[in-house]
Structure formats: structure tokens, C-alpha cells
């Protein structure tokens, strides 16, 4: 794209690009939280496991969704109830973003108001996700 083809600042294309960029960043952050959960799964690996066996486990985890990874971990008795509730909410938010968010905000009735609402919702999810990631990372370290 040349400079003459680039959309003007404030145009609908620029606004959508900003929302899509924020959306992509948050989905990336969900992947990071999922990998923190892998750390809890790794705690359950036997000490005498071979590297091939360990890599096979990681491949299994990689082929599993965030929700399935969490469902496998959430029944462990070490989780405080509020952490269970937070991760349950994160799974719902991630699934909403993956399966409904873009359709609701940009395909059904795109508008400036929807873009503002979408960004507000992404900021809210981002803040909750950052707090959850910090809490899980801290728990994993102890």
C-alpha cells in the first residue's frame, strides 16, 4: 500500500485496524495464560519421564483448547474458589472473543458506537486477563 492509498487517520478502516489489533493482542495474551496453565500440568509429570515423552505431552497440550486444559486442571483441590471462578470467566471470555465478538461488532451492524463498545470490552477483558495471569504465575512460582 502506498502513502496515497493509505486510509486517513480517523477513517473507518483505521478504526477497525485498531480494534483488530487489540483483539489479536488479547487473543495472544490468552495463549500466554494457557501456557502458564501448562506449567501446572508439567508439575504432574513424573521425574523419570524421557524428553520424548515430555515432548509428546506438550504436543497433546498444544492440540487442546484453553477450555479443555482448564477443565483438566480445575478439579484439583489446591485451587481457591475465586481462582476457579476467574479462570472459568476467562474461558468464557476467550470463547466469546473467538466465536462471537467480531461477528457481533463488525458483521451484523458495524458502526462507530459498536467500535467504541468493542474497544471498551477489549480493555475490560485485558485488565482481568492481566490480573489472572499475574495471579497464576505467582501461584506457579510457589
XYZ file of N, CA and C in Angstrom:
426
model
N 0.843 -1.166 0.000
C 0.000 0.000 0.000
C 0.890 1.230 0.000
N 0.621 2.134 -0.920
C 1.377 3.376 -0.985
C 0.765 4.404 -0.050
N 1.518 5.490 0.174
C 1.002 6.540 1.048
C -0.308 7.100 0.528
N -0.430 7.218 -0.788
C -1.660 7.789 -1.346
C -2.845 6.833 -1.171
N -2.575 5.518 -0.998
C -3.649 4.548 -0.804
C -3.985 4.344 0.673
N -3.132 4.813 1.573
C -3.350 4.610 2.999
C -4.577 5.388 3.460
N -5.394 4.779 4.325
C -6.571 5.484 4.811
C -6.178 6.659 5.700
N -7.010 7.663 5.692
C -6.788 8.833 6.528
C -6.982 8.481 7.998
N -6.185 9.066 8.892
C -6.417 8.852 10.325
C -7.854 9.214 10.671
N -8.464 8.400 11.506
C -9.859 8.624 11.891
C -10.848 7.967 10.952
N -10.331 7.394 9.849
C -11.249 6.736 8.935
C -11.705 5.408 9.525
N -12.771 4.863 8.980
C -13.330 3.602 9.474
C -12.305 2.472 9.386
N -11.504 2.450 8.319
C -10.505 1.387 8.172
C -9.449 1.459 9.258
N -9.010 2.649 9.605
C -8.022 2.801 10.671
C -8.640 2.379 11.996
N -9.871 2.808 12.247
C -10.544 2.440 13.496
C -10.694 0.929 13.610
N -11.090 0.284 12.533
C -11.229 -1.179 12.563
C -9.876 -1.841 12.756
N -8.833 -1.306 12.131
C -7.496 -1.861 12.295
C -7.073 -1.812 13.769
N -7.397 -0.731 14.442
C -7.049 -0.597 15.859
C -7.784 -1.664 16.673
N -9.069 -1.853 16.410
C -9.840 -2.862 17.142
C -9.292 -4.254 16.838
N -9.028 -4.550 15.572
C -8.497 -5.865 15.224
C -7.128 -6.092 15.852
N -6.308 -5.048 15.920
C -5.001 -5.173 16.567
C -5.140 -5.474 18.053
N -6.058 -4.772 18.709
C -6.300 -5.017 20.133
C -6.850 -6.425 20.334
N -7.738 -6.844 19.461
C -8.310 -8.193 19.517
C -7.191 -9.236 19.407
N -6.313 -9.067 18.435
C -5.207 -10.005 18.251
C -4.276 -10.048 19.453
N -4.009 -8.881 20.041
C -3.140 -8.841 21.218
C -3.776 -9.585 22.388
N -5.062 -9.421 22.587
C -5.730 -10.106 23.697
C -5.781 -11.608 23.459
N -6.029 -12.032 22.238
C -6.025 -13.468 21.950
C -4.625 -14.039 22.195
N -3.588 -13.258 21.875
C -2.211 -13.657 22.168
C -2.022 -13.825 23.680
N -2.561 -12.912 24.454
C -2.437 -12.979 25.909
C -3.162 -14.202 26.474
N -4.273 -14.589 25.856
C -4.935 -15.822 26.276
C -4.029 -17.025 26.041
N -3.266 -17.002 24.946
C -2.318 -18.081 24.683
C -1.244 -18.134 25.766
N -0.798 -16.987 26.222
C 0.210 -16.949 27.277
C -0.360 -17.514 28.575
N -1.589 -17.141 28.917
C -2.218 -17.688 30.127
C -2.359 -19.197 29.994
N -2.722 -19.661 28.808
C -2.820 -21.104 28.589
C -1.473 -21.782 28.842
N -0.400 -21.152 28.414
C 0.923 -21.737 28.641
C 1.293 -21.722 30.119
N 0.804 -20.737 30.869
C 1.005 -20.751 32.326
C 0.294 -21.975 32.897
N -0.905 -22.261 32.398
C -1.615 -23.464 32.848
C -0.829 -24.723 32.510
N -0.114 -24.715 31.389
C 0.744 -25.858 31.055
C 1.764 -26.085 32.160
N 2.212 -25.003 32.788
C 3.167 -25.135 33.890
C 2.592 -25.973 35.023
N 1.293 -25.807 35.277
C 0.640 -26.625 36.302
C 0.523 -28.072 35.840
N 0.262 -28.269 34.554
C 0.235 -29.633 34.016
C 1.616 -30.279 34.138
N 2.656 -29.495 33.878
C 4.025 -30.028 33.931
C 4.395 -30.491 35.334
N 3.807 -29.889 36.342
C 4.070 -30.331 37.711
C 3.670 -31.785 37.925
N 2.720 -32.263 37.132
C 2.241 -33.636 37.281
C 3.063 -34.663 36.518
N 4.061 -34.214 35.769
C 4.885 -35.163 35.025
C 5.816 -35.906 35.986
N 6.019 -37.165 35.722
C 6.914 -37.973 36.563
C 8.357 -37.538 36.356
N 9.146 -37.647 37.388
C 10.540 -37.213 37.332
C 11.375 -38.016 36.327
N 11.042 -39.274 36.130
C 11.847 -40.116 35.242
C 11.343 -40.102 33.792
N 10.515 -39.144 33.440
C 9.989 -39.059 32.087
C 11.121 -38.726 31.106
N 11.096 -39.345 29.932
C 12.111 -39.045 28.919
C 11.737 -37.756 28.200
N 12.705 -37.167 27.529
C 12.409 -35.939 26.784
C 11.388 -36.203 25.678
N 11.453 -37.381 25.043
C 10.457 -37.716 24.016
C 9.059 -37.807 24.613
N 8.945 -38.393 25.791
C 7.649 -38.490 26.455
C 7.152 -37.104 26.866
N 8.073 -36.291 27.344
C 7.709 -34.926 27.731
C 7.237 -34.112 26.541
N 7.948 -34.226 25.427
C 7.547 -33.505 24.214
C 6.206 -34.003 23.688
N 5.955 -35.293 23.825
C 4.654 -35.839 23.418
C 3.529 -35.233 24.248
N 3.779 -35.032 25.543
C 2.788 -34.386 26.412
C 2.531 -32.954 25.958
N 3.604 -32.223 25.684
C 3.459 -30.843 25.232
C 2.679 -30.788 23.918
N 2.928 -31.727 23.024
C 2.175 -31.779 21.768
C 0.693 -32.024 22.038
N 0.388 -32.865 23.018
C -1.012 -33.083 23.396
C -1.632 -31.801 23.935
N -0.908 -31.120 24.804
C -1.426 -29.873 25.359
C -1.642 -28.851 24.261
N -0.704 -28.801 23.308
C -0.786 -27.830 22.220
C -2.006 -28.083 21.327
N -2.436 -29.322 21.242
C -3.593 -29.674 20.420
C -4.913 -29.541 21.176
N -4.837 -29.070 22.417
C -6.007 -28.968 23.273
C -6.393 -27.503 23.436
N -7.668 -27.225 23.526
C -8.122 -25.849 23.697
C -7.877 -25.350 25.109
N -7.908 -24.056 25.265
C -7.768 -23.412 26.567
C -8.797 -23.968 27.552
N -10.035 -24.081 27.097
C -11.095 -24.602 27.961
C -10.860 -26.034 28.397
N -10.370 -26.875 27.487
C -10.113 -28.274 27.844
C -8.927 -28.392 28.798
N -7.907 -27.575 28.592
C -6.772 -27.583 29.511
C -7.276 -27.222 30.911
N -8.090 -26.181 30.995
C -8.596 -25.750 32.288
C -9.512 -26.805 32.914
N -10.388 -27.411 32.109
C -11.272 -28.450 32.659
C -10.470 -29.596 33.265
N -9.324 -29.891 32.699
C -8.468 -30.932 33.256
C -7.793 -30.528 34.562
N -7.644 -29.232 34.782
C -6.965 -28.729 35.976
C -7.916 -28.263 37.074
N -9.107 -27.815 36.707
C -9.975 -27.110 37.666
C -10.474 -27.978 38.809
N -10.481 -29.279 38.652
C -10.979 -30.149 39.716
C -9.921 -30.467 40.769
N -8.694 -30.028 40.544
C -7.653 -30.248 41.546
C -7.981 -29.413 42.784
N -7.773 -29.987 43.942
C -8.240 -29.351 45.177
C -7.400 -28.182 45.671
N -6.295 -27.864 45.019
C -5.451 -26.761 45.507
C -5.931 -25.389 45.044
N -6.883 -25.345 44.126
C -7.331 -24.060 43.598
C -8.294 -23.364 44.561
N -8.024 -22.129 44.926
C -9.014 -21.365 45.686
C -10.260 -21.144 44.813
N -11.419 -21.053 45.434
C -12.669 -20.905 44.683
C -12.661 -19.676 43.785
N -12.079 -18.578 44.257
C -12.084 -17.373 43.433
C -11.203 -17.523 42.188
N -10.126 -18.304 42.282
C -9.295 -18.557 41.097
C -10.074 -19.405 40.100
N -10.784 -20.402 40.582
C -11.618 -21.227 39.703
C -12.618 -20.339 38.975
N -13.262 -19.447 39.716
C -14.244 -18.543 39.103
C -13.580 -17.620 38.078
N -12.387 -17.105 38.392
C -11.676 -16.212 37.468
C -11.292 -16.926 36.180
N -10.760 -18.137 36.296
C -10.348 -18.864 35.088
C -11.587 -19.308 34.309
N -12.640 -19.724 35.004
C -13.893 -20.050 34.307
C -14.360 -18.853 33.477
N -14.307 -17.666 34.074
C -14.707 -16.444 33.360
C -13.773 -16.171 32.186
N -12.482 -16.412 32.368
C -11.519 -16.211 31.274
C -11.813 -17.152 30.109
N -12.167 -18.396 30.410
C -12.509 -19.352 29.350
C -13.738 -18.856 28.588
N -14.737 -18.381 29.316
C -15.943 -17.857 28.660
C -15.608 -16.635 27.796
N -14.769 -15.745 28.320
C -14.390 -14.547 27.565
C -13.614 -14.913 26.307
N -12.687 -15.845 26.423
C -11.901 -16.270 25.263
C -12.800 -16.904 24.204
N -13.726 -17.750 24.641
C -14.640 -18.386 23.688
C -15.560 -17.364 23.031
N -16.005 -16.393 23.808
C -16.827 -15.318 23.253
C -16.038 -14.551 22.189
N -14.799 -14.183 22.519
C -13.978 -13.458 21.545
C -13.746 -14.285 20.287
N -13.457 -15.558 20.464
C -13.138 -16.415 19.323
C -14.345 -16.694 18.435
N -15.527 -16.777 19.023
C -16.678 -17.254 18.260
C -17.778 -16.231 18.004
N -17.795 -15.110 18.747
C -18.910 -14.178 18.594
C -18.517 -12.711 18.443
N -17.462 -12.296 19.075
C -17.106 -10.887 19.187
C -17.066 -10.167 17.836
N -16.270 -10.647 16.911
C -16.124 -9.952 15.627
C -17.432 -9.924 14.845
N -18.144 -11.008 14.906
C -19.430 -11.071 14.203
C -20.400 -10.052 14.795
N -20.483 -9.987 16.101
C -21.425 -9.074 16.753
C -21.081 -7.615 16.513
N -19.801 -7.277 16.572
C -19.418 -5.874 16.484
C -19.179 -5.378 15.065
N -18.846 -6.264 14.146
C -18.453 -5.758 12.835
C -19.205 -6.340 11.646
N -19.879 -7.450 11.805
C -20.581 -8.027 10.664
C -22.071 -7.723 10.685
N -22.672 -7.749 11.846
C -24.114 -7.556 11.938
C -24.481 -6.099 11.696
N -23.881 -5.192 12.435
C -24.213 -3.773 12.300
C -23.003 -2.917 12.652
N -22.011 -2.855 11.748
C -20.821 -2.068 12.073
C -21.189 -0.589 12.230
N -20.641 0.028 13.244
C -20.878 1.451 13.470
C -19.784 1.987 14.381
N -19.707 3.298 14.454
C -18.724 3.929 15.324
C -19.006 3.572 16.791
N -20.269 3.527 17.151
C -20.650 3.154 18.516
C -20.221 1.726 18.819
N -20.426 0.814 17.871
C -20.002 -0.573 18.085
C -18.492 -0.668 18.240
N -17.761 0.133 17.468
C -16.303 0.109 17.599
C -15.876 0.587 18.980
N -16.501 1.635 19.484
C -16.170 2.125 20.821
C -16.534 1.089 21.878
N -17.702 0.464 21.735
C -18.115 -0.582 22.671
C -17.148 -1.764 22.623
N -16.716 -2.115 21.417
C -15.789 -3.233 21.254
C -14.469 -2.939 21.962
N -13.949 -1.738 21.773
C -12.688 -1.381 22.436
C -12.847 -1.361 23.953
N -13.960 -0.852 24.436
C -14.217 -0.846 25.878
C -14.236 -2.262 26.420
N -14.896 -3.138 25.697
C -14.964 -4.534 26.135
C -13.584 -5.190 26.103
N -12.804 -4.919 25.080
C -11.454 -5.488 24.999
C -10.567 -4.985 26.137
N -10.675 -3.723 26.486
C -9.881 -3.174 27.591
C -10.274 -3.863 28.897
N -11.554 -4.053 29.111
C -12.028 -4.725 30.333
C -11.482 -6.153 30.410
N -11.565 -6.881 29.310
C -11.060 -8.258 29.270
C -9.551 -8.263 29.484
N -8.861 -7.315 28.867
C -7.405 -7.241 29.004
C -6.991 -7.030 30.458
N -7.685 -6.169 31.166
C -7.343 -5.910 32.573
C -7.566 -7.151 33.430
N -8.699 -7.825 33.231
C -8.966 -9.044 34.012
C -7.955 -10.129 33.675
N -7.605 -10.237 32.401
C -6.656 -11.259 31.971
C -5.262 -10.992 32.541
N -4.849 -9.735 32.589
C -3.540 -9.390 33.157
C -3.486 -9.753 34.640
N -4.549 -9.463 35.358
C -4.592 -9.807 36.784
C -4.570 -11.318 36.979
N -5.312 -12.039 36.149
C -5.331 -13.502 36.245
C -3.967 -14.084 35.926
N -3.340 -13.599 34.890
C -2.008 -14.107 34.522
C -1.017 -13.903 35.663
N -1.033 -12.726 36.262
C -0.122 -12.449 37.371
C -0.402 -13.390 38.546
N -1.663 -13.598 38.823
C -2.014 -14.468 39.949
C -1.598 -15.918 39.680
N -1.851 -16.411 38.481
C -1.464 -17.786 38.145
C 0.058 -17.936 38.137
N 0.736 -16.971 37.572
C 2.202 -17.032 37.522
C 2.786 -17.026 38.932
N 2.231 -16.195 39.803
C 2.686 -16.155 41.188
C 2.421 -17.476 41.888
N 1.248 -18.061 41.652
C 0.909 -19.349 42.267
C 1.837 -20.439 41.766
N 2.148 -20.425 40.482
C 3.025 -21.447 39.904
C 4.431 -21.345 40.493
N 4.870 -20.123 40.789
C 6.217 -19.925 41.316
C 6.367 -20.412 42.752
N 5.265 -20.608 43.453
C 5.347 -21.020 44.872
C 5.033 -22.463 45.059
